[in-house]
Coordinates of C-alpha atoms in Angstrom, one line a residue:
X772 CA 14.3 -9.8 15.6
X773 CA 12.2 -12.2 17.8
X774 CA 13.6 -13.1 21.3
X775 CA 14.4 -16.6 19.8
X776 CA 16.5 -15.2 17.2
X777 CA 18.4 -13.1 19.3
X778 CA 19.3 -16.3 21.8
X779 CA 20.0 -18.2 19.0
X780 CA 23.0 -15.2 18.0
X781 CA 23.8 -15.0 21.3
X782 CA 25.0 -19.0 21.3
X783 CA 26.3 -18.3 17.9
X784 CA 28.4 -15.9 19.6
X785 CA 29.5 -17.6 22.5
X786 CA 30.0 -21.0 20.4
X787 CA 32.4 -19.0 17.9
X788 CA 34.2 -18.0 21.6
X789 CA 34.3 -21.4 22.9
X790 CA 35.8 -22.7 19.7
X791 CA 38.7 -20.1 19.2
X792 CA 42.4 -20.8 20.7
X793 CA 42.5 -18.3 23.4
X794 CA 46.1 -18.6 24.3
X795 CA 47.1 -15.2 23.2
X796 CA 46.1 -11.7 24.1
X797 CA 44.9 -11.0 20.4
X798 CA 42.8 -13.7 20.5
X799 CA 41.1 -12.8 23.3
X800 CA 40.4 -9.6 21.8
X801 CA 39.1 -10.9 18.9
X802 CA 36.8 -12.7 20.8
X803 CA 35.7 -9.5 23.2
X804 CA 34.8 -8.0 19.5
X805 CA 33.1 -10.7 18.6
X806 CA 30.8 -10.2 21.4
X807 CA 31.0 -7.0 21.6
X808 CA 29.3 -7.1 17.7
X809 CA 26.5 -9.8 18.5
X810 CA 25.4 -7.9 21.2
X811 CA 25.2 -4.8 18.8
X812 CA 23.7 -6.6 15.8
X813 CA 21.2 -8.3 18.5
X814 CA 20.3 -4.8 19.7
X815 CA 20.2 -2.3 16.8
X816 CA 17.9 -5.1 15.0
X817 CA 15.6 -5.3 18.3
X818 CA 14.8 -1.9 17.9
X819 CA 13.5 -2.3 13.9
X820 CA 11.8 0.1 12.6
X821 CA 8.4 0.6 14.3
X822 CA 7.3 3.8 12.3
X823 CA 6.8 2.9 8.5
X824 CA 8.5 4.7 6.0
X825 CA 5.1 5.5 4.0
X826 CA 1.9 5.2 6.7
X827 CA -0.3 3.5 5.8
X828 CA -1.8 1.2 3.1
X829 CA 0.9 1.8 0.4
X830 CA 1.4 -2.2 -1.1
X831 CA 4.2 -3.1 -3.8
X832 CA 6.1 0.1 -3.7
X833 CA 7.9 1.0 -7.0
X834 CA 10.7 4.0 -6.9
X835 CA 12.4 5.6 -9.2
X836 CA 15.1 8.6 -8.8
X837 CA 14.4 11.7 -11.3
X838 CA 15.7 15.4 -11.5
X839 CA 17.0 15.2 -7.7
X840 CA 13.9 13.7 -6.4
X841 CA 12.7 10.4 -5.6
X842 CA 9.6 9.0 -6.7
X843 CA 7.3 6.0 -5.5
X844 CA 4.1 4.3 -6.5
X845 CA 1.9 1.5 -5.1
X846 CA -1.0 -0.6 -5.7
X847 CA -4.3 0.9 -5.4
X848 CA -6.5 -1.7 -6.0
X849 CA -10.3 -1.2 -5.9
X850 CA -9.5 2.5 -5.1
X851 CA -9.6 5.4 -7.0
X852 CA -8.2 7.7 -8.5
X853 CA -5.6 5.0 -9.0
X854 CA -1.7 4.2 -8.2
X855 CA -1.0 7.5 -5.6
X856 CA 2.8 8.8 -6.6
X857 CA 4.5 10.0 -3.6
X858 CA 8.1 12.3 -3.7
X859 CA 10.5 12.7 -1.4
X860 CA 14.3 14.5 -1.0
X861 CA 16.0 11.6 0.9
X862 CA 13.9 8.5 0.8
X863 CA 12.8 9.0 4.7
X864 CA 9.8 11.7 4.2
X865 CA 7.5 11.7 1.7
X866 CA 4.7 13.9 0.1
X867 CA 1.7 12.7 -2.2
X868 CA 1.5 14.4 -4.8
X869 CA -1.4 13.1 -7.0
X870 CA -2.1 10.0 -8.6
X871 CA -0.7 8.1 -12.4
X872 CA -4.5 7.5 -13.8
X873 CA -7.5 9.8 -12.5
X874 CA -10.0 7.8 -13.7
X875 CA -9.8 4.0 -14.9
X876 CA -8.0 3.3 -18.8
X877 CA -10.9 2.5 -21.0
X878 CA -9.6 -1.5 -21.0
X879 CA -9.7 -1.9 -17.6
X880 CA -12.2 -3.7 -15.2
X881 CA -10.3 -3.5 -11.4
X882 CA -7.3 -5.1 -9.5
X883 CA -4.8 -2.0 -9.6
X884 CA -1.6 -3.8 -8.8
X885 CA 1.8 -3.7 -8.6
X886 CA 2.4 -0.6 -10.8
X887 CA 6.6 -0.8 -12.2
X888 CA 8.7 2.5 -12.7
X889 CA 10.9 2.1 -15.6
X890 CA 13.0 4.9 -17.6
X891 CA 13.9 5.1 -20.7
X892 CA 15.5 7.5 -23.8
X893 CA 13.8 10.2 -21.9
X894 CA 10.5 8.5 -21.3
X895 CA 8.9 7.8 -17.7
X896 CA 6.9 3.8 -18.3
X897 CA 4.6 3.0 -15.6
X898 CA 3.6 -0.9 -16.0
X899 CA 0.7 -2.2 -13.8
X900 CA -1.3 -4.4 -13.5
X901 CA -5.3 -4.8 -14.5
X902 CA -8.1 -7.2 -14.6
X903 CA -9.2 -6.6 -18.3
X904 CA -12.6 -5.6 -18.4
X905 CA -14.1 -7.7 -21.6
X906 CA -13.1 -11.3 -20.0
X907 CA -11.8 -10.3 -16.3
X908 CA -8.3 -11.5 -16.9
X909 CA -5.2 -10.0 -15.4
X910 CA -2.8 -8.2 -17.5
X911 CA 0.1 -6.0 -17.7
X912 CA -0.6 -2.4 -19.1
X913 CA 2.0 0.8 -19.7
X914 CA 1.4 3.9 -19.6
X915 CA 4.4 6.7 -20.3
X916 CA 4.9 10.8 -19.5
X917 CA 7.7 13.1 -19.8
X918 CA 7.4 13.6 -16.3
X919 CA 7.9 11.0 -13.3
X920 CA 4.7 12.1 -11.3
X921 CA 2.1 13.5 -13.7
X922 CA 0.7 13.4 -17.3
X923 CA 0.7 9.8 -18.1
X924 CA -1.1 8.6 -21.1
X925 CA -2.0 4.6 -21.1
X926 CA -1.4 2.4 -23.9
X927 CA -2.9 -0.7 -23.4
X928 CA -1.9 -4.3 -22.8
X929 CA 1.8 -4.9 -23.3
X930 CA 1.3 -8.4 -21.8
X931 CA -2.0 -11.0 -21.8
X932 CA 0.0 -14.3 -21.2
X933 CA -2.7 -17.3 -19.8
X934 CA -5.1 -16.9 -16.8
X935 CA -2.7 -13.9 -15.4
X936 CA -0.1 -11.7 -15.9
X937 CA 1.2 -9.5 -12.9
X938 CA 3.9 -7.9 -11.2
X939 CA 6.1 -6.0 -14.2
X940 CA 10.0 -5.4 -13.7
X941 CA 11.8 -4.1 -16.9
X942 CA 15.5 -5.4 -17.4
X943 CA 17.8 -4.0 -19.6
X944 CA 20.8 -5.8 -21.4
X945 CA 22.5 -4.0 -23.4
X946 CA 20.3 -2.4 -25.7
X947 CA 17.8 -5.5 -25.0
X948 CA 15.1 -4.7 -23.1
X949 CA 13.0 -7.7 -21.5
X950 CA 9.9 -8.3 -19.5
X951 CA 9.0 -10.4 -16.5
X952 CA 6.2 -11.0 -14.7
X953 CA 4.7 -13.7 -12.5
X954 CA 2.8 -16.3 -14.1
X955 CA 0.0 -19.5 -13.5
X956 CA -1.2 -17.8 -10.4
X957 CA -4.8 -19.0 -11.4
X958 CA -3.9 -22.4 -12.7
X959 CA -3.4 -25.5 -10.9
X960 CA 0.3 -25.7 -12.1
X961 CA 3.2 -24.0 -10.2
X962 CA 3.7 -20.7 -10.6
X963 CA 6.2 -19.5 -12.8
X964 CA 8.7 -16.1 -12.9
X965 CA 8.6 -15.7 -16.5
X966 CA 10.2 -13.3 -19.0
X967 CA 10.5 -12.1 -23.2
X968 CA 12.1 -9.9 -24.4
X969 CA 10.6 -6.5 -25.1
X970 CA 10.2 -4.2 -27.8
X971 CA 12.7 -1.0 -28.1
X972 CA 9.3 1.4 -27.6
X973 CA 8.6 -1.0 -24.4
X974 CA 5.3 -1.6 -26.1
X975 CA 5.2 -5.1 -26.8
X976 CA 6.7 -8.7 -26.3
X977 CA 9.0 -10.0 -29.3
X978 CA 9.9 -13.3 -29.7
X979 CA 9.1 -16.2 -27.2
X980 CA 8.4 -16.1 -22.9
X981 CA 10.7 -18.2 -21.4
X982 CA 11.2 -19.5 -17.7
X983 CA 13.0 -17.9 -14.8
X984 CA 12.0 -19.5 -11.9
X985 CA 9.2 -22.4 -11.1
X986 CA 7.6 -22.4 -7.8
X987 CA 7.9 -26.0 -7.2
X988 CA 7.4 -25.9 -3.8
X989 CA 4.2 -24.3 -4.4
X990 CA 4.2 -21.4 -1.8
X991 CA 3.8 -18.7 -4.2
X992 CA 6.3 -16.5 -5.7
X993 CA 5.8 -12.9 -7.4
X994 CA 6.9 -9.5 -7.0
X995 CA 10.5 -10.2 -8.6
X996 CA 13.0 -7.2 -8.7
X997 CA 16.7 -7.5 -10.5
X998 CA 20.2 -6.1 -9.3
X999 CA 23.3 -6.4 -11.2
X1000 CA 26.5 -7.1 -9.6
X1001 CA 29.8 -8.8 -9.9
X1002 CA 28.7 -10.2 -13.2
X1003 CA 25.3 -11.4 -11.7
X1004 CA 21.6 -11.1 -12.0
X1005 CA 20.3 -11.3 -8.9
X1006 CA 16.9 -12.0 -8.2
X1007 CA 14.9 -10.6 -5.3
X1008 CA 10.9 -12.5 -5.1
X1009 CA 8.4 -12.6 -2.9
X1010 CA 7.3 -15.8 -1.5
X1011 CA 4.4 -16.8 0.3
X1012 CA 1.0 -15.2 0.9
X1013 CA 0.4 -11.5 0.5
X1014 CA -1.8 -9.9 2.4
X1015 CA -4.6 -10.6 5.3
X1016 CA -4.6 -12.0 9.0
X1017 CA -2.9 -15.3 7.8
X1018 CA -0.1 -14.1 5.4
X1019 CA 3.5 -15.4 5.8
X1020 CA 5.0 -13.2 2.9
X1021 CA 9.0 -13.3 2.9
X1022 CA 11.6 -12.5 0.5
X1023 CA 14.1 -14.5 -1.4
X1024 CA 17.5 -14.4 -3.9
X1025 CA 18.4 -16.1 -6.6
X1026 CA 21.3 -15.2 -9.2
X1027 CA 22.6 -15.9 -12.8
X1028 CA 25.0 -15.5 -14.9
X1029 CA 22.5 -14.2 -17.7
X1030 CA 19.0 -13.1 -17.7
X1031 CA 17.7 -16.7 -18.8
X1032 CA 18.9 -18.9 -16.3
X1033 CA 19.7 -20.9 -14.6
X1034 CA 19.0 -19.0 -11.1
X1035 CA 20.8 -20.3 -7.9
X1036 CA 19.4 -19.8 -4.7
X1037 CA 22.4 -17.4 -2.5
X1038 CA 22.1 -15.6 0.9
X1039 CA 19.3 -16.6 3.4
X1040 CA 16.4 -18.6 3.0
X1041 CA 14.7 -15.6 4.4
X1042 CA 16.1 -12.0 3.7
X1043 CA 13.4 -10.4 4.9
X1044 CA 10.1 -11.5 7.0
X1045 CA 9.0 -11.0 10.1
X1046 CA 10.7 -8.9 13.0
X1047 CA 9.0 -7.5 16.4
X1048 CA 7.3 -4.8 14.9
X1049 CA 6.6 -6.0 11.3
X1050 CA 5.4 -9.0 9.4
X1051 CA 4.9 -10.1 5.9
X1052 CA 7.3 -8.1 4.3
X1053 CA 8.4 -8.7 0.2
X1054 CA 7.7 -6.8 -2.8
X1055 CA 9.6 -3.9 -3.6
X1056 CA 12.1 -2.1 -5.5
X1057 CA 15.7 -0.9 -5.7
X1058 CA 16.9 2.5 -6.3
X1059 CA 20.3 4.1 -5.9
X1060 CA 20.7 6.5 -3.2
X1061 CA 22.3 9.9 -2.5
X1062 CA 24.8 8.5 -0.9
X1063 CA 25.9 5.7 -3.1
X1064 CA 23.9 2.9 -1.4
X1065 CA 21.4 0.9 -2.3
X1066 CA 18.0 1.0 -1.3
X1067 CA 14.9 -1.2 -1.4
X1068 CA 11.7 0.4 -0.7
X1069 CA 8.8 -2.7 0.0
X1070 CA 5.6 -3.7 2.2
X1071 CA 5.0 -5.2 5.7
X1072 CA 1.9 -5.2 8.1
X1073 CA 2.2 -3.6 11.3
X1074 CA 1.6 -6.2 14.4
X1075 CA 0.1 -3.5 15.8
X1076 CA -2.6 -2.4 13.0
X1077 CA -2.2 -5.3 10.8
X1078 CA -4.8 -5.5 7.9
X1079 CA -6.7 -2.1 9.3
X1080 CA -3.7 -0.2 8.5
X1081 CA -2.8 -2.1 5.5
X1082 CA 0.6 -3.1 3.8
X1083 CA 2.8 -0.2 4.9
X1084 CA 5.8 1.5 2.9
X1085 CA 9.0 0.0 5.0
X1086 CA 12.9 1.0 3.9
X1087 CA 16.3 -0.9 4.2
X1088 CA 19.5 -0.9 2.8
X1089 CA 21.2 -3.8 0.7
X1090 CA 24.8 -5.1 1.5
X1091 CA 26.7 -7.4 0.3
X1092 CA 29.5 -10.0 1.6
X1093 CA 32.9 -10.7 0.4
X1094 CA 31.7 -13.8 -1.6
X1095 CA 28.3 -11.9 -3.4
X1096 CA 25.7 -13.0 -0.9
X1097 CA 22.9 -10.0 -0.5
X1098 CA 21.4 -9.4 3.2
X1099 CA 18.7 -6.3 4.5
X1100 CA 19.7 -3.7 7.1
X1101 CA 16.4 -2.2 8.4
X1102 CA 16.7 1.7 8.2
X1103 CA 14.7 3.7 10.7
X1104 CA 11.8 6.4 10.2
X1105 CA 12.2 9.5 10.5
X1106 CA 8.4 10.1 10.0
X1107 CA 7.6 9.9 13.5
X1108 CA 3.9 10.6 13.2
X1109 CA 4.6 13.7 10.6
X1110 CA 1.7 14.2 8.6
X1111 CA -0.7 11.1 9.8
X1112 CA -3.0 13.6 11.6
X1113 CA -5.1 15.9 9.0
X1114 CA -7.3 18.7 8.6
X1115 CA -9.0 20.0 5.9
X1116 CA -11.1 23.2 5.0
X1117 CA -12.7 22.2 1.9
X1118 CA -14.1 25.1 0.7
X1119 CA -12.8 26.7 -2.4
X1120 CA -10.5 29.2 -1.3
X1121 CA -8.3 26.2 0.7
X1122 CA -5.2 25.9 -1.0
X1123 CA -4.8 22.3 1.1
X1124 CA -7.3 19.3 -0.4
X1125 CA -6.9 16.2 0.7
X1126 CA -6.2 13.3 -2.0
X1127 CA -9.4 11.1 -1.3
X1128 CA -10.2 7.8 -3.1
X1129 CA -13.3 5.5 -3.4
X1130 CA -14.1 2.3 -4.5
X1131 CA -14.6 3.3 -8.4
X1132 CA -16.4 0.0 -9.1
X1133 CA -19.8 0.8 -7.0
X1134 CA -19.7 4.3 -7.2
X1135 CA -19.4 7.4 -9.3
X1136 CA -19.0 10.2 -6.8
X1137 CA -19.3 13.9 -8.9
X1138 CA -17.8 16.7 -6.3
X1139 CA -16.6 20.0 -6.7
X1140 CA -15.2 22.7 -4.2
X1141 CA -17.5 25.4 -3.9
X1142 CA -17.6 28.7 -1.3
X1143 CA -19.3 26.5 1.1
X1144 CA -17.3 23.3 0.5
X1145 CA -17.1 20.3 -1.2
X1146 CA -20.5 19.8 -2.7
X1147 CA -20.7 15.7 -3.4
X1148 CA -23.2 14.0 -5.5
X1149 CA -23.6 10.8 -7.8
X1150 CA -24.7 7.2 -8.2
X1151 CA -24.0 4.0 -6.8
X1152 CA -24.1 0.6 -8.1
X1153 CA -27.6 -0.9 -8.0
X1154 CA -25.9 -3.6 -5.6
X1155 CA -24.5 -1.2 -3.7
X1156 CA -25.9 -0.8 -0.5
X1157 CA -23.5 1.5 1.5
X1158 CA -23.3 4.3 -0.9
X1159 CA -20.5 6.5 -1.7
X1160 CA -17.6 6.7 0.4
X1161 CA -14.6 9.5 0.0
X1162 CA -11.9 8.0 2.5
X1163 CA -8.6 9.0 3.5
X1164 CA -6.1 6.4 4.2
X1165 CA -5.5 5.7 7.9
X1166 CA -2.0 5.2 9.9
X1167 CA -3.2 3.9 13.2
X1168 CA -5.5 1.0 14.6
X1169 CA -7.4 3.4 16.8
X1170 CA -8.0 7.0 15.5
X1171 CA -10.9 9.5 14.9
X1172 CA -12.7 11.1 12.0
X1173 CA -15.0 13.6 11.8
X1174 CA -16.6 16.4 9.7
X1175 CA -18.9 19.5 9.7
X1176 CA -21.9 19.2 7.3
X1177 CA -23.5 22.6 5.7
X1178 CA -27.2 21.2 6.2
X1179 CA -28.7 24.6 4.5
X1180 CA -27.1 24.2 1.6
X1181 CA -27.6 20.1 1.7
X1182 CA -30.7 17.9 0.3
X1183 CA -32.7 16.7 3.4
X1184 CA -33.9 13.6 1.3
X1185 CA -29.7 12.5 1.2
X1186 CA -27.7 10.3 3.6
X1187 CA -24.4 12.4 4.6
X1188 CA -21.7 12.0 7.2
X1189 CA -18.9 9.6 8.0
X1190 CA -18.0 6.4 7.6
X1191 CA -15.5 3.2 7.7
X1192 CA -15.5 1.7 4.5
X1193 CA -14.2 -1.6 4.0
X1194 CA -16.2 -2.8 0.8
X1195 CA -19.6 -2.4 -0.5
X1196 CA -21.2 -5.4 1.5
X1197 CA -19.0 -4.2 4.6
X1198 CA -19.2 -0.2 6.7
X1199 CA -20.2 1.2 9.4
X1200 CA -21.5 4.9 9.2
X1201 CA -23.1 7.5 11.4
X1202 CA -24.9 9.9 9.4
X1203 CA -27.8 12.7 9.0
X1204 CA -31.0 12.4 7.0
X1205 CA -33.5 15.0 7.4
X1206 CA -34.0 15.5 11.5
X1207 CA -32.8 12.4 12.3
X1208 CA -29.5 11.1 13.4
X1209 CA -28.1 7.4 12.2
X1210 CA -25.8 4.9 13.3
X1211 CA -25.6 2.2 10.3
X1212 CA -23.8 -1.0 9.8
X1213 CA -23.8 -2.9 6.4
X1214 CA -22.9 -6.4 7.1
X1215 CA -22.8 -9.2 4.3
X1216 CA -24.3 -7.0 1.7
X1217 CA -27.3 -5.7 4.1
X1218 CA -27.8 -2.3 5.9
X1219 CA -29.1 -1.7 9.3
X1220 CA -29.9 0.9 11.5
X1221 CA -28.4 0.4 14.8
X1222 CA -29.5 3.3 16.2
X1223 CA -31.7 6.0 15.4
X1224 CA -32.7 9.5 17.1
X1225 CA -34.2 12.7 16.3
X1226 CA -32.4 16.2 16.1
X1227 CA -32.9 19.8 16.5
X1228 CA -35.2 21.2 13.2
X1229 CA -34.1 23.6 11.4
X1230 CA -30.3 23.3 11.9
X1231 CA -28.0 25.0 9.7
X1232 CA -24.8 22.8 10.3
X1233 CA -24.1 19.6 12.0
X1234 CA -21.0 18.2 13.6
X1235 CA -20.4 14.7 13.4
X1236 CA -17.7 11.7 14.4
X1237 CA -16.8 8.3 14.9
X1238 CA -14.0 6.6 17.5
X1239 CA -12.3 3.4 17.0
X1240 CA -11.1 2.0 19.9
X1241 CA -8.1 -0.8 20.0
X1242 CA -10.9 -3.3 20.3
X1243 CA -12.0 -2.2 16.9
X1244 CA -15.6 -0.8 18.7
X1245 CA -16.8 2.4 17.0
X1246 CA -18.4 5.2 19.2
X1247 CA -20.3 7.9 17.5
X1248 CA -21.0 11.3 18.4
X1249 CA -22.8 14.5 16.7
X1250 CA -22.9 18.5 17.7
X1251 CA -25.6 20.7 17.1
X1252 CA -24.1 23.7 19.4
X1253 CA -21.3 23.2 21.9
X1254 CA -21.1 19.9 23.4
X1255 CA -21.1 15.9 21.4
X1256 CA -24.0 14.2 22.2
X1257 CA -22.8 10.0 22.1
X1258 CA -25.3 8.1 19.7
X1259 CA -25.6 4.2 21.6
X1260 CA -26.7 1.7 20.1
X1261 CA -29.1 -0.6 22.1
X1262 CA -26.7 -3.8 21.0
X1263 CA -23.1 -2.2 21.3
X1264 CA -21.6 -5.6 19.9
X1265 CA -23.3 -4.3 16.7
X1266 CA -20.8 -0.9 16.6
X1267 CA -17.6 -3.3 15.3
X1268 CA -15.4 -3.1 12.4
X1269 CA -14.0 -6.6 13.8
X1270 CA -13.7 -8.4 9.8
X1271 CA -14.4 -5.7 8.0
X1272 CA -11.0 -5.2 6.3
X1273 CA -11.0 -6.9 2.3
X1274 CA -8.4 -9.4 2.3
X1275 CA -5.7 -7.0 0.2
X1276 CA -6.3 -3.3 1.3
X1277 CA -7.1 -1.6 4.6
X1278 CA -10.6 0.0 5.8
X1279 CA -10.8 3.5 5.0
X1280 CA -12.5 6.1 7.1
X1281 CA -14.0 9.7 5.4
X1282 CA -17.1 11.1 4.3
X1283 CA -20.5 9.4 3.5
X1284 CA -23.4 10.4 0.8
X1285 CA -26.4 8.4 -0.3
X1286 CA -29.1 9.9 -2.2
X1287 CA -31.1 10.2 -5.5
X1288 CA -29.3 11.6 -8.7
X1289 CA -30.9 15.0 -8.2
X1290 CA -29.3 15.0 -4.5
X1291 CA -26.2 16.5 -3.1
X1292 CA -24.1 17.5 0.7
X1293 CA -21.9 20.1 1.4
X1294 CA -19.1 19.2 3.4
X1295 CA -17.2 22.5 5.3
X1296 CA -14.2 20.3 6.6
X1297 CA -12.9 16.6 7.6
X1298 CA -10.4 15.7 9.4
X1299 CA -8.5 12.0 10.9
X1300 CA -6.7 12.2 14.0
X1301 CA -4.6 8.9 14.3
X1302 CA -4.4 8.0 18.1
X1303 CA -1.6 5.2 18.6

């Protein structure tokens, strides 16, 4: 809560005090409550939650409570593998543990959104959403397991409904299942919440899509998710924009009587937004905790790391008034920096690998662990100028990255080291090719050297790093024997990531390779230290 905010209660407060018949003892109690609780709900809110939940990018959560555990997935855009599936006991800590698709369903092109957990007659559906690959439309795909975190199988497009069809959520009525999604997000009418009803096998749409919810005031809606209550449907949206520096994402209620309609707006025009540590919060998902309460697991930036750490994972708890009207209590992390720093042998006999990803539409990384470590080669797209890029996701503004590269066992004609990879057309990179060491930016689709120097021959490892500072400058270092040597660049306002970040995902740092077919690098270790 913002400093306005909390004056604003405050007056709220002592108008409700002003106002009251103060004649009696009781009342004046009352009123010393009353206080007493403004001043508590003005300082426990202060205080938010300024650790996330999930660090990190982790966009559109979905969760789902199986066998004990409980399970989450989120977008995963232009990475791969795609959707990472986190677990946890108790909904504050949690573990990846692999990812719903290791390589891209045959019908898809790119756009890895707002995957949908849905259970039914002992099957685990994943919806998500895909751009298709033959025509580049957005659609809604399923895939289904046994299991709630591994052996999915994909079964194609359940829904291809105009120009787009995103955002799943699965309602069940009865023994009615139906479909909604968001709608006319490419058209020049409003946007519409739309829904059908859906097969028994969740499959396939029967019958005709009708109308939730119209945008008319044309700010964007999406990322809807249903509780049922008192006789209710009640609607919780996203509105606004998503993602990037100028996003004002919030969310909204709405109820009904019945899944068609018509929806009434109830509780506040804003449930959740913006507080002192977080902005742009919305699109999520309920599940039922442990403890009989009711959870929704969703996204918000940091105002500290905004779009370079992404659309974090952020918790709260739903409650209720007497007369039905839904409000958010932020819950706090218990993460607490657990787990954001990492270090990784990657040799073969390390039982620890670290989940990497890379941006599957320019390049086709082949790696294996070997004895030595993890051997990387493959091909880029032709308009690819970075190369490939095997990042981790980052959980701080300013942190470090770094990794030792096995030069004997490495091609001399190959690029290899680290880098920060935003896009193709957008990095920054300090690498090793032959005896030369290379700071590199790729800016608007080009690559320059930024600085260049010469190294020990005949070296049979390499240690190299880079720093990103607050300012978002990157300092670069490498180690032949015991002490980093700083690679500067003669134009320092060159060594920036300042607009590198894609306007729906974070930058990633992690390991760089760029060669011929016939190439390859051995990597002994990498690791990220996050600094703030």
């Amino acid at each position: 809560m913002n400093m306005l905010n909390k004056i604003f209660l405050y007056f709220a407060c002592s108008h409700n005090q002003s106002t009251m018949n103060l004649s009696t003892g009781a009342d004046k109690n009352r009123c010393s409550w009353l206080m007493l609780l403004c001043f508590l709900s003005c300082s426990l809110v202060s205080f938010a939650q300024p650790k996330a939940t999930i660090n990190g990018d982790f966009p559109d959560p979905t969760t789902i409570f199986a066998n004990g555990k409980y399970y989450t997935i989120g977008t995963s855009s232009e990475w791969g593998p795609h959707f990472p599936i986190y677990t946890s006991d108790d909904l504050r800590n949690w573990t990846q543990t692999g990812f719903v698709f290791s390589s891209a369903p045959e019908w898809t092109q790119s756009s890895f959104w707002a995957p949908e957990y849905f259970y039914n007659e002992g099957i685990y559906y994943v919806y998500y959403s895909a751009k298709r690959k033959s025509d580049g439309v957005s659609c809604i795909g399923v895939a289904t397991s046994k299991y709630p975190d591994r052996d999915f199988v994909d079964h194609g497009v359940v829904v291809d409904y105009g120009t787009e069809s995103i955002d799943a959520y699965v309602v069940k009525e009865g023994n009615q299942l139906y479909m909604t999604w968001k709608a006319y997000g490419l058209d020049k009418r409003p946007i519409e919440l739309i829904a059908s009803k859906l097969s028994a096998d969740g499959f396939r749409l029967e019958g005709e899509p009708f109308s939730l919810l119209q945008d008319t005031a044309r700010v964007g809606i999406e990322g809807q998710a249903f509780v049922k209550k008192d006789g209710y449907y009640y609607m919780f949206y996203s509105a606004g924009a998503c993602c990037g520096v100028g996003c004002d994402y919030n969310v909204q209620a709405v109820r009904s009587k019945t899944i068609q309609g018509p929806y009434e707006r109830v509780g506040a025009q804003v449930l959740l937004g913006e507080n002192e540590d977080w902005k742009c919060m919305g699109h999520g998902t309920f599940v039922d905790g442990k403890d009989g309460k009711l959870y929704y697991l969703f996204h918000g930036y940091s105002k500290i790391g905004t779009t370079y750490t992404g659309r974090e994972g952020l918790l709260a708890e739903l409650q209720w008034s007497a007369s039905g009207e839904p409000s958010f209590v932020f819950l706090p992390s218990t993460q607490l920096n657990k787990g954001q720093d990492v270090q990784f042998d990657l040799s073969k006999k390390s039982k620890t690998k670290p989940f990497l990803q890379w941006d599957f539409r320019y390049s086709k990384p082949k790696y294996s662990y070997t004895a030595n470590g993890l051997q990387l080669e493959g091909t880029t797209a032709s308009d690819n100028p970075t190369g490939i890029a095997m990042t981790l996701r980052p959980t701080s503004k300013v942190y470090e990255v770094g990794t030792s590269i096995d030069l004997s066992k490495s091609s001399n004609t190959a690029q290899k080291g680290v880098v920060i990879y935003g896009d193709k057309d957008r990095s920054i990179g300090l690498s090793v090719l032959d005896n030369t060491i290379q700071f590199w930016l790729v800016k608007d689709g080009k690559k320059m050297l930024i600085k260049e120097q010469a190294i020990a021959a005949g070296l049979k490892k390499l240690e190299i790093k880079l720093e990103l500072a607050a300012d978002l400058q990157v300092r670069a270092y490498y180690k032949e024997s015991s002490d980093w040597v700083e690679v500067v660049p003669a134009d320092a306002k060159l060594a920036s990531i300042n607009g590198i970040s894609p306007w729906d995902r974070s930058p990633r740092p992690g390991i760089h390779f760029e060669g011929k077919e016939t190439d390859k690098a051995v990597f002994q270790s990498l690791y990220l230290i996050n600094k703030s």
